[in-house]
Every structure is written in structure tokens, then in C-alpha cells.
Amino acid sequence: MNGPVLLVIAHGSRDPRHAATVHALVRRVRSMGPGLRVETGFLDFNAPAVPRVLERLAFEGVREVVALPLLLTRAFHAKADIPAVLAQAPPQLDIRIADVLGPSPLLLSTVERRLQEALYEAGLTPADKRSTGVVLASAGSTDPEAIAVIADVARELRHTGWCAVRPAFASAALPRTEDAVRELRASGVRRVAVAPYVIAPGFLPDRIARGARDADVLADVLGAAPELARLLLVRYEEARARAAGPAALTA
């Protein structure tokens, strides 16, 4: 696969599990896109920082880059932080910003994968989803657009066969995970599963896990799932397809 370099931009975290998960996901993307050059940059806390990666690419003679935000919704980081850092890139780089990852059927498939894995570990079967309520727990945001997307994803997840689905947030919005768990209990569901709608471990995913203490099942973060890796390639190809029109951003 030839074409622009794919630069995956992650937020970063002091928790080493975050960067380890991002790198594992990028390795899977590389394995699924032979010949595609994939680089990783972080906005904060981890190395390499996005500006350093861009400087290195320019020094090596790269001219085209697709910058892909490793974000599930269009909130502050997608609308402000990432465009700001890319605007300071070396002028010889033609940078196109791919869409954020969500919403997407591939994200729903990833959530389903993690939930089914958690059910299996708990000694349950796929048939048990009909008597299981799910708390879809995201990191949270003050951006109304992002909050609305999470609510939409919860509704879509409900249509896959779970008896009930409630959105929850680890910060910035309500309800919290533990409150959504209690709400489902009060509604009479037989069991409650919590599905973290986050890509990698860290401070807020740990808060979600603490809020899931009274749940019956806690799924893993989305992580390096094959469906998620495939979605990164889809967003990359969509950005390439737009290349015939005006550039999304020319640094």
C-alpha cells in the first residue's frame, strides 16, 4: 500500500498502559496495511510528541501525511488541540486530518467483542445478553456534540440484543458509571455489564472500573481489537479519497 504516511495522534497519559495499548493497536494497523507507513505521536505525557514526529518526517523528505485523531468523538481535542499542533508543522508537509473514529459500526463491533469476551470469562454465553443490561461508560466531555454521540451509540448497542443500555461518563457529564449500574438494577434487569467506551487504560478508565464494582461483568477497554484497527484504515482511506478536493489542512 502506497500513499501518505499515516500519523496516529493519541492523547497520551502518565499511565504506561496507555502508550503500550496505543502502540499495540498501531502494530496491528501495520499488519493489516502492508506497505503503509504508520507513525504514532502523542499530544501530552508520552514520546514521541506530535511536533517531533512531523519534524522528523519533513527531514526525511515526506510530503504527504494523513493525521488521524485516536478519538471516539469530536470534542475539544479534535476541534482545537490537534488542529493547533498540526498548524505548526513544517511548511513542506501537506497534512490532511482524518475524521475521528466514531460513530462507526466497527466501534459497535469492538464493544460487542469486549462484552462477549467478558461474558465468557464470567461463565455466561451469548444467549445471556438478552437478560443483561449494559452501561456504556465513556470518558466524558463538556461538548454537547460528544455527549449526543455517546447517547446515540448506546441506542445502537441496545438494538443488538441487550435488554437495556445506559450511557455513563467518568467525568464532565452525568450519570456516573455507578449511578447507571444502580439505575439498571432498579429497573429489574437480571445482570449488569459495564462496557468501557475508551480505547486505552488510564486514569478515567480506572474510574470507570471503580464505578463498576457493583456490576456483574466488566468488559475490557477497546484496545488493539482487529475491528478498531480496521477502522483506522477506513478513516485513512476516507481522508485519501478526499485528496482530490481542497486539502483539509496544508501546514
Short mmCIF file of C-alpha atoms in Angstrom, two decimals:
data_model
loop_
_atom_site.label_atom_id
_atom_site.label_comp_id
_atom_site.label_asym_id
_atom_site.label_seq_id
_atom_site.Cartn_x
_atom_site.Cartn_y
_atom_site.Cartn_z
CA MET A 1 0.00 0.00 0.00
CA ASN A 2 1.50 3.28 -1.12
CA GLY A 3 0.33 6.74 -0.20
CA PRO A 4 0.65 9.37 2.50
CA VAL A 5 2.15 8.50 5.85
CA LEU A 6 -0.50 7.71 8.45
CA LEU A 7 0.16 9.60 11.68
CA VAL A 8 -1.95 8.27 14.54
CA ILE A 9 -2.35 11.01 17.16
CA ALA A 10 -3.10 9.82 20.69
CA HIS A 11 -3.77 11.95 23.74
CA GLY A 12 -1.13 10.39 25.97
CA SER A 13 -1.18 9.52 29.67
CA ARG A 14 1.05 9.18 32.70
CA ASP A 15 -0.21 5.60 32.91
CA PRO A 16 2.24 3.41 30.95
CA ARG A 17 -0.58 1.07 29.94
CA HIS A 18 -1.99 3.84 27.73
CA ALA A 19 1.04 4.15 25.44
CA ALA A 20 1.53 0.37 25.42
CA THR A 21 -2.05 -0.10 24.18
CA VAL A 22 -1.70 2.60 21.53
CA HIS A 23 1.49 1.02 20.22
CA ALA A 24 -0.16 -2.43 20.16
CA LEU A 25 -3.05 -1.00 18.12
CA VAL A 26 -0.66 0.69 15.69
CA ARG A 27 1.25 -2.57 15.24
CA ARG A 28 -2.00 -4.27 14.31
CA VAL A 29 -2.78 -1.49 11.81
CA ARG A 30 0.63 -2.02 10.22
CA SER A 31 -0.01 -5.76 9.94
CA MET A 32 -3.35 -5.11 8.22
CA GLY A 33 -1.97 -2.49 5.82
CA PRO A 34 1.20 -3.91 4.27
CA GLY A 35 3.36 -1.19 2.76
CA LEU A 36 1.62 1.59 4.65
CA ARG A 37 3.93 3.65 6.83
CA VAL A 38 2.27 4.27 10.19
CA GLU A 39 3.72 6.60 12.81
CA THR A 40 2.50 7.44 16.32
CA GLY A 41 2.56 10.82 18.05
CA PHE A 42 1.22 11.96 21.43
CA LEU A 43 -0.28 15.28 22.46
CA ASP A 44 0.96 15.03 26.03
CA PHE A 45 2.86 12.93 28.59
CA ASN A 46 4.37 10.39 26.15
CA ALA A 47 7.04 10.42 23.49
CA PRO A 48 7.30 10.99 20.64
CA ALA A 49 5.39 14.25 20.70
CA VAL A 50 3.45 15.10 17.55
CA PRO A 51 5.69 18.08 16.58
CA ARG A 52 8.82 15.92 16.83
CA VAL A 53 7.31 13.27 14.56
CA LEU A 54 6.33 15.87 11.98
CA GLU A 55 9.80 17.42 12.05
CA ARG A 56 11.38 14.00 11.50
CA LEU A 57 9.05 13.20 8.60
CA ALA A 58 9.83 16.51 6.93
CA PHE A 59 13.56 15.94 7.41
CA GLU A 60 13.23 12.53 5.75
CA GLY A 61 11.57 14.10 2.72
CA VAL A 62 7.99 13.01 3.38
CA ARG A 63 5.50 15.36 1.74
CA GLU A 64 2.02 13.92 2.45
CA VAL A 65 0.60 12.97 5.84
CA VAL A 66 -2.83 11.83 6.98
CA ALA A 67 -3.22 12.81 10.64
CA LEU A 68 -5.70 10.52 12.35
CA PRO A 69 -7.04 11.53 15.79
CA LEU A 70 -7.26 8.45 18.02
CA LEU A 71 -10.51 9.80 19.46
CA LEU A 72 -14.00 8.36 19.66
CA THR A 73 -15.88 11.69 19.41
CA ARG A 74 -15.35 15.21 18.11
CA ALA A 75 -14.73 17.09 21.32
CA PHE A 76 -12.12 19.67 22.40
CA HIS A 77 -9.02 17.68 21.42
CA ALA A 78 -10.34 17.09 17.90
CA LYS A 79 -11.69 20.60 17.42
CA ALA A 80 -8.87 22.62 18.97
CA ASP A 81 -5.75 20.80 20.23
CA ILE A 82 -4.98 18.69 17.17
CA PRO A 83 -5.58 21.40 14.52
CA ALA A 84 -3.44 23.77 16.59
CA VAL A 85 -0.47 21.42 16.82
CA LEU A 86 -0.70 20.49 13.13
CA ALA A 87 -0.80 24.15 12.11
CA GLN A 88 2.76 24.46 13.44
CA ALA A 89 4.10 21.61 11.30
CA PRO A 90 6.96 22.17 8.82
CA PRO A 91 5.60 24.04 5.80
CA GLN A 92 6.63 21.38 3.28
CA LEU A 93 4.19 18.88 4.75
CA ASP A 94 0.74 18.57 3.17
CA ILE A 95 -1.37 17.34 6.11
CA ARG A 96 -4.92 16.10 5.86
CA ILE A 97 -6.86 15.45 9.04
CA ALA A 98 -8.91 12.26 9.06
CA ASP A 99 -12.24 12.05 10.83
CA VAL A 100 -12.39 10.89 14.44
CA LEU A 101 -13.20 7.22 14.86
CA GLY A 102 -16.81 7.46 15.96
CA PRO A 103 -19.51 6.84 15.38
CA SER A 104 -18.98 3.68 13.35
CA PRO A 105 -20.43 0.15 13.12
CA LEU A 106 -16.87 -1.07 13.60
CA LEU A 107 -16.78 0.58 17.02
CA LEU A 108 -20.03 -1.14 17.94
CA SER A 109 -18.48 -4.42 16.82
CA THR A 110 -15.48 -3.76 19.05
CA VAL A 111 -17.72 -3.08 22.05
CA GLU A 112 -19.60 -6.30 21.30
CA ARG A 113 -16.33 -8.22 21.12
CA ARG A 114 -15.22 -6.96 24.53
CA LEU A 115 -18.62 -7.65 26.09
CA GLN A 116 -18.78 -11.19 24.71
CA GLU A 117 -15.25 -11.87 25.96
CA ALA A 118 -16.29 -10.65 29.41
CA LEU A 119 -19.45 -12.78 29.41
CA TYR A 120 -17.39 -15.84 28.52
CA GLU A 121 -14.94 -15.17 31.34
CA ALA A 122 -17.90 -14.90 33.72
CA GLY A 123 -19.20 -18.30 32.63
CA LEU A 124 -22.01 -16.88 30.54
CA THR A 125 -22.98 -17.39 26.91
CA PRO A 126 -24.08 -15.05 24.09
CA ALA A 127 -27.67 -16.04 24.86
CA ASP A 128 -27.35 -14.35 28.25
CA LYS A 129 -27.17 -10.92 26.63
CA ARG A 130 -30.97 -10.92 26.40
CA SER A 131 -31.16 -10.73 30.21
CA THR A 132 -28.17 -8.40 30.64
CA GLY A 133 -28.25 -4.63 30.86
CA VAL A 134 -25.19 -2.69 29.72
CA VAL A 135 -23.66 0.54 30.98
CA LEU A 136 -21.74 2.13 28.10
CA ALA A 137 -19.17 4.13 30.05
CA SER A 138 -17.19 6.80 28.23
CA ALA A 139 -14.53 9.20 29.48
CA GLY A 140 -16.95 12.13 29.37
CA SER A 141 -16.93 15.59 27.83
CA THR A 142 -18.41 19.05 28.22
CA ASP A 143 -19.07 19.13 24.47
CA PRO A 144 -22.79 18.59 23.72
CA GLU A 145 -21.96 17.02 20.36
CA ALA A 146 -19.79 14.38 22.01
CA ILE A 147 -22.41 13.64 24.68
CA ALA A 148 -25.08 13.22 22.00
CA VAL A 149 -22.88 10.77 20.09
CA ILE A 150 -22.46 8.58 23.18
CA ALA A 151 -26.24 8.54 23.68
CA ASP A 152 -26.67 7.51 20.04
CA VAL A 153 -24.11 4.72 20.40
CA ALA A 154 -25.94 3.43 23.49
CA ARG A 155 -29.19 3.30 21.49
CA GLU A 156 -27.48 1.44 18.67
CA LEU A 157 -25.98 -1.04 21.12
CA ARG A 158 -29.43 -1.67 22.59
CA HIS A 159 -30.60 -2.80 19.15
CA THR A 160 -28.02 -5.63 19.10
CA GLY A 161 -29.95 -7.66 21.67
CA TRP A 162 -29.06 -6.41 25.16
CA CYS A 163 -32.11 -5.96 27.35
CA ALA A 164 -31.19 -2.36 28.22
CA VAL A 165 -28.28 0.04 27.66
CA ARG A 166 -27.48 3.21 29.59
CA PRO A 167 -24.73 5.74 28.77
CA ALA A 168 -22.47 6.89 31.60
CA PHE A 169 -19.45 9.16 31.97
CA ALA A 170 -16.29 9.10 34.05
CA SER A 171 -16.03 12.91 34.12
CA ALA A 172 -17.62 16.18 32.97
CA ALA A 173 -21.12 14.75 32.47
CA LEU A 174 -23.70 12.62 34.24
CA PRO A 175 -24.64 9.94 35.10
CA ARG A 176 -21.52 8.32 36.55
CA THR A 177 -20.94 4.62 35.95
CA GLU A 178 -22.03 3.57 39.45
CA ASP A 179 -25.28 5.54 39.13
CA ALA A 180 -26.11 3.91 35.80
CA VAL A 181 -25.41 0.48 37.31
CA ARG A 182 -27.83 1.24 40.15
CA GLU A 183 -30.42 2.50 37.68
CA LEU A 184 -30.29 -0.74 35.72
CA ARG A 185 -30.50 -2.77 38.93
CA ALA A 186 -33.57 -0.80 39.97
CA SER A 187 -35.19 -1.45 36.60
CA GLY A 188 -35.10 -5.17 37.30
CA VAL A 189 -32.53 -6.48 34.83
CA ARG A 190 -31.08 -9.86 35.75
CA ARG A 191 -27.43 -8.79 35.50
CA VAL A 192 -25.43 -5.69 34.64
CA ALA A 193 -22.34 -5.43 32.44
CA VAL A 194 -20.16 -2.34 32.14
CA ALA A 195 -18.54 -1.69 28.76
CA PRO A 196 -15.79 0.97 28.86
CA TYR A 197 -16.12 3.04 25.69
CA VAL A 198 -12.47 4.06 25.82
CA ILE A 199 -9.50 2.97 23.75
CA ALA A 200 -6.76 2.50 26.32
CA PRO A 201 -6.30 2.16 30.09
CA GLY A 202 -5.58 5.20 32.23
CA PHE A 203 -6.97 7.46 34.93
CA LEU A 204 -10.54 7.76 33.64
CA PRO A 205 -10.87 4.08 32.63
CA ASP A 206 -9.76 3.20 36.17
CA ARG A 207 -12.56 5.44 37.47
CA ILE A 208 -14.99 3.55 35.25
CA ALA A 209 -13.73 0.26 36.71
CA ARG A 210 -14.27 1.54 40.24
CA GLY A 211 -17.78 2.56 39.29
CA ALA A 212 -18.40 -0.97 38.01
CA ARG A 213 -17.73 -2.65 41.36
CA ASP A 214 -21.41 -3.49 41.82
CA ALA A 215 -21.82 -4.78 38.27
CA ASP A 216 -21.71 -8.48 37.40
CA VAL A 217 -19.41 -8.09 34.41
CA LEU A 218 -16.72 -5.57 33.46
CA ALA A 219 -15.51 -5.64 29.87
CA ASP A 220 -12.03 -4.59 28.80
CA VAL A 221 -11.18 -1.33 27.05
CA LEU A 222 -11.42 -1.37 23.26
CA GLY A 223 -7.64 -1.74 22.96
CA ALA A 224 -5.97 -3.30 19.95
CA ALA A 225 -9.06 -5.12 18.69
CA PRO A 226 -8.97 -6.02 14.98
CA GLU A 227 -12.20 -4.12 14.32
CA LEU A 228 -10.67 -0.96 15.75
CA ALA A 229 -7.51 -1.39 13.69
CA ARG A 230 -9.66 -1.84 10.60
CA LEU A 231 -11.49 1.39 11.44
CA LEU A 232 -8.22 3.31 11.48
CA LEU A 233 -7.54 2.10 7.96
CA VAL A 234 -11.07 3.07 6.89
CA ARG A 235 -10.59 6.62 8.19
CA TYR A 236 -7.21 6.79 6.45
CA GLU A 237 -8.71 5.73 3.11
CA GLU A 238 -11.57 8.21 3.51
CA ALA A 239 -9.06 11.01 4.03
CA ARG A 240 -7.13 9.89 0.96
CA ALA A 241 -10.34 9.85 -1.09
CA ARG A 242 -10.92 13.48 -0.19
CA ALA A 243 -7.45 14.35 -1.53
CA ALA A 244 -8.92 15.19 -4.94
CA GLY A 245 -10.67 18.16 -3.32
CA PRO A 246 -9.26 21.03 -1.26
CA ALA A 247 -6.77 19.97 1.39
CA ALA A 248 -8.22 19.67 4.89
CA LEU A 249 -5.14 21.45 6.20
CA THR A 250 -1.97 22.50 4.50
CA ALA A 251 0.73 23.22 7.05
#
